[in-house]
Amino acid sequence: MNLDEIRRNFPVLSNSIYLNTGGTGPISINIAKEIQNIYEYARDYGPDTPKVKSDLEGRMEDTRHLTADFLNVPISSIAFTRAISEGMNIVAHGMNWNEGDEIIVSSEEHPSGIMPWLNLRDKFGVKVVKVKISDDKNTFLNELDDLINKNTKLISLSHVTTDTGHKLPAKEICDLAHQNGVAVIFDGAQSVGQFPIDLIDIGCDFYSFTAHKWLLGGWGVAGFYVNPEWIDKLNISWTGAYAGVWDRGLKDDVVYETTAHKFEFGGRQKPLYIAMGLAIEYINSLGINNIEKRVSKLTEKLKSGLADIPNVIMRSPNNLDFCTGIVTFSLGKLHGDQLSEEMLNRNILGRPSLRHTNISGIRISTAFFNNENELDSVLNAVYDISNSFK
Ligand SMILES: Cc1ncc(COP(=O)(O)O)c(C=O)c1O
């Protein structure tokens, strides 16, 4: 990787120490320019002229191919969505629920990964139970196993947890769930773009992910993987144009697409979905294995530096199998909001984490484009803040 060249493509890195890819990944000059080019092309030649339309639709389908290859799944299993929560809701309203059915989530879900299930609790009396996050695989799987019972219908977990960046053992979770006839959906917000993901190998039923974090693909575009076995079984909830064919009122018959496309509805921001494909191409050009290795080297440096600073309490896992680019720590009793503000005063952008708990802290997201000097600045800043809040 030519880090200098990479960093020149992300102007934000000259303006601040940007360590919040887990919030929103920065967009590159190349992608921002290409989005602008596409809008100018549509502006100058007409967004609905046949040539422009087919060019943009063709490029959107290129993104679908790239996404499917990136996750190692058939193209027919990928639907475009607008947010992770949209994928969650496709499942929430696509399965049939009875009072007393149970859904297992983790103790560390993002609102998008729990609110759709709490809505089912309020509507149908479904029970939402929580498994505690642990960085010991057996402890975690045993706890999960203990929670599974004859009423359990779905397990919904972040593949990588948002607050502390625990990478959960996805394949083992699916094996355990399927032995018990339970379906699994993963929230891939913090995983896609950080390390290689093979959904066939993982064996999940559904996977909902977004372009705007580690993929560096921009806001408002996301994807949803539905295991081919579920395409027929999942009920349609929201629908509309492009989900299938309506016979224009002759009999009012609707024939839905036979692929994951049946879960897509309504018009789209085509340039932004094209940008998601460009982002995947960019990541492919760097190599997702190289990205994973570089992130792991950076987080190792950060964690070992933090370990030497008084009052730092590490919240992210030590077990390497669970580690990701997310490094969350507390500093004594300082609230995460205040710690983040102190860091921001030093032009370092992290994000408050675990803010509603008594172990509140800051989340530092180290991405491949971050460098060692930036991490030294973090360590100096934490040292300095630790001294001033003794
Ligand atoms: C774990 C997790 N899930 C979901 C999201 C976002 O979900 P949505 O795309 O619905 O806004 C985030 C971050 O914003 C997240 O960290």
PDB file of N, CA and C and ligand atoms in Angstrom, residues 22-24 82-88 108-113 158-163 187-190 208-210 212-213 221-222 326 351 363, ligand 1:
ATOM      1  N   GLY A  22     -15.992   4.246  12.071  1.00  0.00           N
ATOM      2  CA  GLY A  22     -17.128   3.488  12.617  1.00  0.00           C
ATOM      3  C   GLY A  22     -18.385   4.337  12.698  1.00  0.00           C
ATOM      4  N   GLY A  23     -18.236   5.657  12.651  1.00  0.00           N
ATOM      5  CA  GLY A  23     -19.405   6.555  12.572  1.00  0.00           C
ATOM      6  C   GLY A  23     -19.750   6.735  11.103  1.00  0.00           C
ATOM      7  N   THR A  24     -18.879   7.383  10.386  1.00  0.00           N
ATOM      8  CA  THR A  24     -19.003   7.502   8.932  1.00  0.00           C
ATOM      9  C   THR A  24     -17.603   7.546   8.348  1.00  0.00           C
ATOM     10  N   ARG A  82     -31.606   1.307   1.762  1.00  0.00           N
ATOM     11  CA  ARG A  82     -31.135   2.665   2.036  1.00  0.00           C
ATOM     12  C   ARG A  82     -30.448   2.759   3.395  1.00  0.00           C
ATOM     13  N   ALA A  83     -30.583   1.736   4.208  1.00  0.00           N
ATOM     14  CA  ALA A  83     -29.992   1.750   5.546  1.00  0.00           C
ATOM     15  C   ALA A  83     -30.010   0.326   6.090  1.00  0.00           C
ATOM     16  N   ILE A  84     -29.182   0.088   7.092  1.00  0.00           N
ATOM     17  CA  ILE A  84     -29.174  -1.228   7.753  1.00  0.00           C
ATOM     18  C   ILE A  84     -30.569  -1.538   8.279  1.00  0.00           C
ATOM     19  N   SER A  85     -31.198  -0.530   8.893  1.00  0.00           N
ATOM     20  CA  SER A  85     -32.500  -0.791   9.522  1.00  0.00           C
ATOM     21  C   SER A  85     -33.542  -1.232   8.497  1.00  0.00           C
ATOM     22  N   GLU A  86     -33.367  -0.837   7.235  1.00  0.00           N
ATOM     23  CA  GLU A  86     -34.320  -1.292   6.215  1.00  0.00           C
ATOM     24  C   GLU A  86     -34.230  -2.817   6.064  1.00  0.00           C
ATOM     25  N   GLY A  87     -33.002  -3.340   6.022  1.00  0.00           N
ATOM     26  CA  GLY A  87     -32.827  -4.800   5.931  1.00  0.00           C
ATOM     27  C   GLY A  87     -33.439  -5.500   7.137  1.00  0.00           C
ATOM     28  N   MET A  88     -33.222  -4.898   8.332  1.00  0.00           N
ATOM     29  CA  MET A  88     -33.778  -5.479   9.565  1.00  0.00           C
ATOM     30  C   MET A  88     -35.308  -5.538   9.467  1.00  0.00           C
ATOM     31  N   GLU A 108     -25.193  -5.245  23.226  1.00  0.00           N
ATOM     32  CA  GLU A 108     -24.486  -4.093  22.650  1.00  0.00           C
ATOM     33  C   GLU A 108     -24.993  -3.736  21.264  1.00  0.00           C
ATOM     34  N   GLU A 109     -26.291  -3.795  21.062  1.00  0.00           N
ATOM     35  CA  GLU A 109     -26.788  -3.487  19.711  1.00  0.00           C
ATOM     36  C   GLU A 109     -26.942  -1.985  19.492  1.00  0.00           C
ATOM     37  N   HIS A 110     -26.801  -1.596  18.247  1.00  0.00           N
ATOM     38  CA  HIS A 110     -27.104  -0.228  17.810  1.00  0.00           C
ATOM     39  C   HIS A 110     -28.639  -0.126  17.719  1.00  0.00           C
ATOM     40  N   PRO A 111     -29.218   1.072  17.856  1.00  0.00           N
ATOM     41  CA  PRO A 111     -30.683   1.172  17.744  1.00  0.00           C
ATOM     42  C   PRO A 111     -31.237   0.489  16.486  1.00  0.00           C
ATOM     43  N   SER A 112     -30.498   0.571  15.374  1.00  0.00           N
ATOM     44  CA  SER A 112     -30.999  -0.048  14.131  1.00  0.00           C
ATOM     45  C   SER A 112     -31.078  -1.562  14.249  1.00  0.00           C
ATOM     46  N   GLY A 113     -30.335  -2.128  15.187  1.00  0.00           N
ATOM     47  CA  GLY A 113     -30.310  -3.580  15.340  1.00  0.00           C
ATOM     48  C   GLY A 113     -31.189  -4.068  16.467  1.00  0.00           C
ATOM     49  N   SER A 158     -24.945  -7.914  15.931  1.00  0.00           N
ATOM     50  CA  SER A 158     -23.954  -7.191  15.144  1.00  0.00           C
ATOM     51  C   SER A 158     -22.808  -8.155  14.888  1.00  0.00           C
ATOM     52  N   HIS A 159     -22.357  -8.222  13.651  1.00  0.00           N
ATOM     53  CA  HIS A 159     -21.193  -9.073  13.362  1.00  0.00           C
ATOM     54  C   HIS A 159     -19.997  -8.518  14.139  1.00  0.00           C
ATOM     55  N   VAL A 160     -19.880  -7.169  14.122  1.00  0.00           N
ATOM     56  CA  VAL A 160     -18.909  -6.471  14.971  1.00  0.00           C
ATOM     57  C   VAL A 160     -19.706  -5.463  15.786  1.00  0.00           C
ATOM     58  N   THR A 161     -19.552  -5.515  17.097  1.00  0.00           N
ATOM     59  CA  THR A 161     -20.394  -4.637  17.926  1.00  0.00           C
ATOM     60  C   THR A 161     -19.939  -3.185  17.812  1.00  0.00           C
ATOM     61  N   THR A 162     -20.918  -2.305  17.866  1.00  0.00           N
ATOM     62  CA  THR A 162     -20.658  -0.903  17.578  1.00  0.00           C
ATOM     63  C   THR A 162     -19.901  -0.199  18.693  1.00  0.00           C
ATOM     64  N   ASP A 163     -20.158  -0.573  19.952  1.00  0.00           N
ATOM     65  CA  ASP A 163     -19.551   0.167  21.054  1.00  0.00           C
ATOM     66  C   ASP A 163     -18.106  -0.238  21.310  1.00  0.00           C
ATOM     67  N   ASP A 187     -26.040  -7.733  11.632  1.00  0.00           N
ATOM     68  CA  ASP A 187     -25.907  -6.320  11.294  1.00  0.00           C
ATOM     69  C   ASP A 187     -24.431  -6.134  10.940  1.00  0.00           C
ATOM     70  N   GLY A 188     -24.179  -5.835   9.669  1.00  0.00           N
ATOM     71  CA  GLY A 188     -22.797  -5.763   9.186  1.00  0.00           C
ATOM     72  C   GLY A 188     -22.245  -4.345   9.115  1.00  0.00           C
ATOM     73  N   ALA A 189     -22.823  -3.439   9.895  1.00  0.00           N
ATOM     74  CA  ALA A 189     -22.396  -2.027   9.821  1.00  0.00           C
ATOM     75  C   ALA A 189     -20.901  -1.864  10.056  1.00  0.00           C
ATOM     76  N   GLN A 190     -20.380  -2.586  11.065  1.00  0.00           N
ATOM     77  CA  GLN A 190     -18.991  -2.356  11.469  1.00  0.00           C
ATOM     78  C   GLN A 190     -18.049  -3.427  10.927  1.00  0.00           C
ATOM     79  N   SER A 208     -27.354  -7.528   6.832  1.00  0.00           N
ATOM     80  CA  SER A 208     -27.714  -6.158   6.433  1.00  0.00           C
ATOM     81  C   SER A 208     -26.482  -5.273   6.645  1.00  0.00           C
ATOM     82  N   PHE A 209     -26.122  -4.509   5.627  1.00  0.00           N
ATOM     83  CA  PHE A 209     -24.865  -3.740   5.716  1.00  0.00           C
ATOM     84  C   PHE A 209     -25.015  -2.386   5.033  1.00  0.00           C
ATOM     85  N   THR A 210     -24.009  -1.547   5.201  1.00  0.00           N
ATOM     86  CA  THR A 210     -24.114  -0.180   4.684  1.00  0.00           C
ATOM     87  C   THR A 210     -22.836   0.226   3.960  1.00  0.00           C
ATOM     88  N   HIS A 212     -21.681   3.356   4.136  1.00  0.00           N
ATOM     89  CA  HIS A 212     -21.142   4.628   4.620  1.00  0.00           C
ATOM     90  C   HIS A 212     -20.109   4.553   5.737  1.00  0.00           C
ATOM     91  N   LYS A 213     -19.725   3.335   6.112  1.00  0.00           N
ATOM     92  CA  LYS A 213     -18.703   3.259   7.171  1.00  0.00           C
ATOM     93  C   LYS A 213     -17.392   2.729   6.566  1.00  0.00           C
ATOM     94  N   VAL A 221     -26.835   4.688   1.206  1.00  0.00           N
ATOM     95  CA  VAL A 221     -26.945   3.478   0.398  1.00  0.00           C
ATOM     96  C   VAL A 221     -26.474   2.279   1.220  1.00  0.00           C
ATOM     97  N   ALA A 222     -27.168   1.187   1.049  1.00  0.00           N
ATOM     98  CA  ALA A 222     -26.908   0.020   1.883  1.00  0.00           C
ATOM     99  C   ALA A 222     -27.322  -1.226   1.100  1.00  0.00           C
ATOM    100  N   ILE A 326     -11.870  -1.177  15.884  1.00  0.00           N
ATOM    101  CA  ILE A 326     -12.517  -0.338  16.897  1.00  0.00           C
ATOM    102  C   ILE A 326     -11.807  -0.537  18.235  1.00  0.00           C
ATOM    103  N   ARG A 351     -15.440   9.025  18.865  1.00  0.00           N
ATOM    104  CA  ARG A 351     -16.883   9.143  19.145  1.00  0.00           C
ATOM    105  C   ARG A 351     -17.161   8.637  20.547  1.00  0.00           C
ATOM    106  N   ARG A 363     -14.711   5.863  21.510  1.00  0.00           N
ATOM    107  CA  ARG A 363     -14.430   4.841  20.497  1.00  0.00           C
ATOM    108  C   ARG A 363     -13.513   5.442  19.438  1.00  0.00           C
TER     109      ARG A 363
HETATM  110  C1  LIG B   1     -23.885  -1.654  14.530  1.00  0.00           C
HETATM  111  C2  LIG B   1     -24.574  -0.581  13.730  1.00  0.00           C
HETATM  112  N1  LIG B   1     -25.730  -0.858  13.112  1.00  0.00           N
HETATM  113  C3  LIG B   1     -26.360   0.046  12.360  1.00  0.00           C
HETATM  114  C4  LIG B   1     -25.841   1.322  12.171  1.00  0.00           C
HETATM  115  C5  LIG B   1     -26.539   2.290  11.275  1.00  0.00           C
HETATM  116  O1  LIG B   1     -27.756   1.810  10.827  1.00  0.00           O
HETATM  117  P1  LIG B   1     -28.617   2.534   9.711  1.00  0.00           P
HETATM  118  O2  LIG B   1     -27.957   2.267   8.400  1.00  0.00           O
HETATM  119  O3  LIG B   1     -29.957   1.922   9.842  1.00  0.00           O
HETATM  120  O4  LIG B   1     -28.591   3.992  10.040  1.00  0.00           O
HETATM  121  C6  LIG B   1     -24.659   1.666  12.849  1.00  0.00           C
HETATM  122  C7  LIG B   1     -24.043   3.001  12.777  1.00  0.00           C
HETATM  123  O5  LIG B   1     -24.573   4.009  12.465  1.00  0.00           O
HETATM  124  C8  LIG B   1     -24.012   0.689  13.630  1.00  0.00           C
HETATM  125  O6  LIG B   1     -22.859   0.971  14.253  1.00  0.00           O
END
